[in-house]
Amino acid sequence: MKLLKLVPDNTNIDFVRLRGIAFGLTLLLSVIAVGLTVYKGLNFGVDFEGGLMIEERFAAQPPIDQVRTVIEQQNVGDANIQPIGDGTTLSIRLPVQSGGDEGATNAAVKKVEAALAAKFPGATFLRYSTVSGKVSGELVRNGAIAIVLAILGIGLFAIFRFEWQFGVSTIVAIVHDLLMTLGFFALTQFEFDLNIVAAVLTIIGYSINDKIVIDDRIRENMRRYRKMEMREIINLSVNETLPRTVMTSVTILLALGALLFLGGHVLRGFTAAMILGIFVGTYSSIYVSSSLLISLGLRAEPEGGAARPGRGGIENAERVGPRN
């Protein structure tokens, strides 16, 4: 039986040749992502902002202005309304109710539910959730700390596992992945809640897994080919790990695609973040993290001696160990 190969064995793509364009594109996208995040802001969910969130399904797509007017007449505070999916389901976010206890929350939910059902026949209440302002502040702080500690821990691991250049390039690539994710949520205004924090941490985990595999192969080839130039070592290493990278990405995307279409709107933001993370993480592993090693001055050096510049090409390389 012939094995499925998404990438031919003799693949030899010159990834490093495009590193200048990749660095410029990375910088541009990062600036745009930061600008979007600052200018538009993130659509924080109840987990982070605190308050009451109600989901209501209507028989047909309702006029949002009319829905807002009906809710404001119930004296439950200003409503932040966002369509979900095809627009027949609305996410209605309200401030923390006076008193803040369960009784006040239940009373507000019943008032909104009854008013919408009377105004829009066929309207159906789906669910509600509530978080106090104090708890939401703690969640924001803990979520940010978790992400920062994950990035620093990964960078320190790369520094101690390889050389400092690997740690710096890894941190730069992961920060790029994080900025792309924040920019995406600022642009789309998908709800940013604890599920998205979990998605961000998962993206970081996926990205670092791919980066460590490539970095390990680069380190291995630096010892195996003592006369090869650094750009050729990086190209060789990325091409050698490319089949694994592509296969891993494709299989994960298949699972995420099913989750995106069949998982419902509750998981749509999480799944969208994960799909974006696969593309962004793969790009940063190949074009940012690996190519940045050259700019950071990493050189292949034989054991016990200074680096010997090679004339280029695998045929001029000196093998110092068995090939896996």
XYZ file of N, CA and C in Angstrom, residues 83-195:
339
model
N -25.510 40.210 17.491
C -26.079 39.046 16.793
C -25.107 37.869 16.821
N -25.661 36.673 16.819
C -24.869 35.444 16.801
C -25.311 34.606 15.617
N -24.358 34.090 14.873
C -24.679 33.205 13.759
C -25.430 33.928 12.658
N -26.613 33.430 12.329
C -27.402 33.997 11.224
C -28.192 35.241 11.632
N -28.041 35.684 12.868
C -28.709 36.899 13.315
C -30.020 36.668 14.021
N -30.522 35.442 14.030
C -31.783 35.161 14.728
C -31.574 34.945 16.219
N -30.331 34.776 16.633
C -29.995 34.641 18.051
C -29.199 35.865 18.477
N -29.590 36.462 19.599
C -28.916 37.654 20.088
C -28.282 37.380 21.443
N -27.077 37.932 21.608
C -26.415 37.932 22.907
C -26.675 39.295 23.542
N -27.380 39.304 24.669
C -27.774 40.547 25.337
C -26.986 40.657 26.643
N -26.109 41.669 26.705
C -25.268 41.831 27.889
C -25.761 43.025 28.697
N -26.002 42.787 29.986
C -26.516 43.819 30.886
C -25.553 44.005 32.055
N -25.546 45.187 32.681
C -24.675 45.393 33.845
C -25.146 44.583 35.043
N -24.287 44.513 36.050
C -24.652 43.823 37.289
C -25.885 44.486 37.881
N -26.870 43.691 38.237
C -28.137 44.226 38.726
C -28.009 44.764 40.145
N -28.857 45.713 40.461
C -28.852 46.320 41.779
C -29.073 45.252 42.850
N -28.190 45.222 43.817
C -28.245 44.185 44.855
C -27.261 43.080 44.572
N -27.100 42.727 43.294
C -26.089 41.754 42.898
C -26.350 40.339 43.346
N -27.516 40.073 43.970
C -27.774 38.722 44.439
C -28.522 37.936 43.369
N -28.748 36.659 43.646
C -29.395 35.782 42.673
C -30.842 36.187 42.430
N -31.499 36.695 43.468
C -32.890 37.099 43.309
C -33.039 38.246 42.318
N -32.160 39.255 42.407
C -32.209 40.390 41.495
C -31.897 39.955 40.068
N -30.962 39.043 39.931
C -30.601 38.548 38.596
C -31.755 37.787 37.968
N -32.365 36.885 38.727
C -33.493 36.108 38.201
C -34.666 37.009 37.826
N -34.905 38.046 38.636
C -36.001 38.971 38.348
C -35.738 39.713 37.034
N -34.493 40.146 36.814
C -34.152 40.858 35.586
C -34.292 39.952 34.369
N -33.857 38.697 34.507
C -33.954 37.744 33.397
C -35.411 37.508 33.028
N -36.267 37.330 34.028
C -37.683 37.077 33.763
C -38.356 38.285 33.110
N -37.990 39.492 33.549
C -38.570 40.700 32.967
C -38.188 40.819 31.487
N -36.918 40.590 31.178
C -36.458 40.678 29.789
C -37.105 39.588 28.944
N -37.137 38.386 29.480
C -37.727 37.257 28.746
C -39.191 37.515 28.423
N -39.960 37.970 29.396
C -41.390 38.221 29.182
C -41.618 39.364 28.201
N -40.810 40.428 28.319
C -40.989 41.577 27.440
C -40.672 41.226 25.987
N -39.620 40.461 25.768
C -39.251 40.090 24.405
C -40.267 39.121 23.805
N -40.761 38.191 24.620
C -41.752 37.238 24.119
C -43.047 37.957 23.728
N -43.402 39.027 24.464
C -44.622 39.774 24.148
C -44.452 40.615 22.893
N -43.288 41.188 22.724
C -43.046 42.064 21.570
C -42.747 41.271 20.298
N -42.007 40.155 20.456
C -41.601 39.356 19.290
C -42.129 37.928 19.466
N -43.295 37.625 18.910
C -43.858 36.269 19.033
C -42.875 35.220 18.496
N -42.733 34.142 19.244
C -41.813 33.083 18.846
C -40.431 33.207 19.441
N -40.187 34.312 20.173
C -38.883 34.486 20.826
C -38.715 33.444 21.925
N -37.538 32.838 21.982
C -37.274 31.750 22.927
C -36.046 32.072 23.763
N -36.172 31.973 25.069
C -35.039 32.173 25.972
C -34.144 30.937 25.936
N -32.833 31.146 25.774
C -31.890 30.024 25.702
C -31.148 29.809 27.013
N -30.420 30.833 27.458
C -29.644 30.670 28.695
C -29.198 32.039 29.190
N -28.673 32.059 30.414
C -28.060 33.280 30.911
C -26.899 32.906 31.825
N -25.958 33.840 31.979
C -24.833 33.649 32.898
C -24.498 34.989 33.522
N -23.945 34.960 34.708
C -23.640 36.196 35.421
C -22.319 36.057 36.161
N -21.557 37.164 36.190
C -20.274 37.221 36.896
C -20.187 38.577 37.575
N -19.761 38.613 38.825
C -19.624 39.877 39.537
C -18.412 40.645 39.027
N -18.399 41.958 39.269
C -17.280 42.781 38.819
C -15.963 42.375 39.453
N -15.967 41.990 40.740
C -14.742 41.596 41.427
C -14.161 40.338 40.818
N -15.028 39.358 40.571
C -14.554 38.101 39.980
C -14.018 38.335 38.582
N -14.694 39.192 37.786
C -14.240 39.436 36.420
C -12.866 40.091 36.410
N -12.603 41.009 37.358
C -11.283 41.629 37.442
C -10.203 40.611 37.753
N -10.497 39.681 38.649
C -9.533 38.631 38.976
C -9.275 37.726 37.772
N -10.324 37.466 36.984
C -10.154 36.610 35.813
C -9.272 37.283 34.765
N -9.457 38.596 34.570
C -8.614 39.326 33.623
C -7.153 39.243 34.049
N -6.896 39.515 35.321
C -5.524 39.501 35.834
C -4.911 38.109 35.739
N -5.648 37.098 36.153
C -5.109 35.737 36.128
C -4.892 35.240 34.703
N -5.791 35.606 33.791
C -5.619 35.206 32.398
C -4.380 35.827 31.788
N -4.159 37.127 32.055
C -2.971 37.808 31.526
C -1.701 37.213 32.124
N -1.720 36.937 33.429
C -0.536 36.342 34.077
C -0.233 34.970 33.488
N -1.263 34.183 33.241
C -1.054 32.847 32.678
C -0.378 32.922 31.311
N -0.823 33.862 30.470
C -0.244 33.985 29.131
C 1.201 34.469 29.207
N 1.469 35.483 30.048
C 2.833 36.012 30.161
C 3.783 34.953 30.709
N 3.361 34.232 31.744
C 4.216 33.189 32.315
C 4.477 32.070 31.320
N 3.477 31.736 30.511
C 3.672 30.696 29.495
C 4.728 31.120 28.484
N 4.670 32.373 28.028
C 5.646 32.862 27.045
C 7.044 32.900 27.647
N 7.179 33.427 28.871
C 8.501 33.505 29.509
C 9.067 32.116 29.784
N 8.217 31.217 30.266
C 8.686 29.863 30.543
C 9.181 29.157 29.304
N 8.463 29.328 28.207
C 8.862 28.703 26.945
C 10.182 29.289 26.459
N 10.325 30.618 26.571
C 11.572 31.255 26.152
C 12.758 30.782 26.967
N 12.584 30.678 28.288
C 13.671 30.200 29.143
C 14.031 28.757 28.817
N 13.028 27.941 28.540
C 13.309 26.553 28.170
C 14.158 26.495 26.907
N 13.792 27.318 25.900
C 14.550 27.308 24.643
C 15.979 27.791 24.867
N 16.169 28.774 25.758
C 17.514 29.276 26.033
C 18.382 28.194 26.673
N 17.845 27.508 27.680
C 18.626 26.486 28.364
C 18.747 25.205 27.546
N 17.761 24.926 26.701
C 17.813 23.713 25.885
C 18.746 23.875 24.697
N 18.788 25.079 24.107
C 19.618 25.320 22.937
C 20.612 26.448 23.254
N 20.561 27.545 22.493
C 21.334 28.744 22.773
C 20.374 29.917 22.947
N 20.935 31.054 23.385
C 20.067 32.203 23.668
C 19.345 32.682 22.406
N 19.977 32.505 21.238
C 19.319 32.939 20.004
C 18.002 32.207 19.787
N 17.966 30.914 20.124
C 16.731 30.143 19.973
C 15.642 30.668 20.904
N 16.037 31.045 22.133
C 15.056 31.561 23.079
C 14.469 32.885 22.634
N 15.325 33.787 22.147
C 14.847 35.097 21.696
C 13.931 34.939 20.482
N 14.351 34.134 19.506
C 13.534 33.957 18.297
C 12.198 33.302 18.630
N 12.191 32.402 19.598
C 10.946 31.748 19.997
C 9.991 32.735 20.655
N 10.510 33.584 21.552
C 9.660 34.572 22.217
C 9.091 35.552 21.200
N 9.918 36.002 20.250
C 9.444 36.933 19.218
C 8.319 36.297 18.402
N 8.500 35.031 18.015
C 7.487 34.352 17.207
C 6.187 34.168 17.989
N 6.277 33.827 19.263
C 5.077 33.603 20.061
C 4.338 34.915 20.316
N 5.092 35.983 20.581
C 4.447 37.295 20.741
C 3.729 37.685 19.450
N 4.344 37.384 18.306
C 3.688 37.634 17.018
C 2.372 36.854 16.930
N 2.398 35.572 17.304
C 1.176 34.758 17.272
C 0.098 35.354 18.179
N 0.509 35.808 19.357
C -0.443 36.397 20.304
C -1.047 37.680 19.749
N -0.218 38.536 19.156
C -0.724 39.791 18.600
C -1.691 39.536 17.449
N -1.380 38.533 16.620
C -2.278 38.208 15.514
C -3.640 37.760 16.038
N -3.641 37.002 17.108
C -4.896 36.528 17.686
C -5.708 37.685 18.261
N -5.036 38.579 18.999
C -5.735 39.737 19.560
C -6.278 40.634 18.451
N -5.480 40.854 17.405
C -5.937 41.665 16.292
C -7.135 41.064 15.594
N -7.137 39.746 15.458
C -8.270 39.062 14.827
C -9.542 39.266 15.629
N -9.464 39.163 16.952
C -10.667 39.318 17.774
C -11.098 40.777 17.852
N -10.140 41.700 17.754
C -10.522 43.106 17.707
C -11.227 43.428 16.391
N -10.774 42.816 15.290
C -11.370 43.071 13.978
C -12.759 42.452 13.864
N -12.899 41.211 14.290
C -14.171 40.498 14.130
C -15.154 40.783 15.257
N -14.645 41.264 16.398
C -15.474 41.530 17.575
C -16.157 40.269 18.090
N -15.531 39.111 17.843
C -15.990 37.901 18.517
C -15.820 38.094 20.022
N -16.695 37.464 20.779
C -16.624 37.613 22.228
C -15.327 37.010 22.763
N -14.633 37.788 23.576
C -13.352 37.360 24.161
C -13.605 36.990 25.612
N -13.586 35.681 25.903
C -13.872 35.216 27.253
C -12.822 34.196 27.670
N -13.103 33.461 28.723
C -12.127 32.484 29.226
C -11.862 31.368 28.223
N -12.850 31.040 27.397
C -12.618 30.042 26.356
C -11.525 30.488 25.386
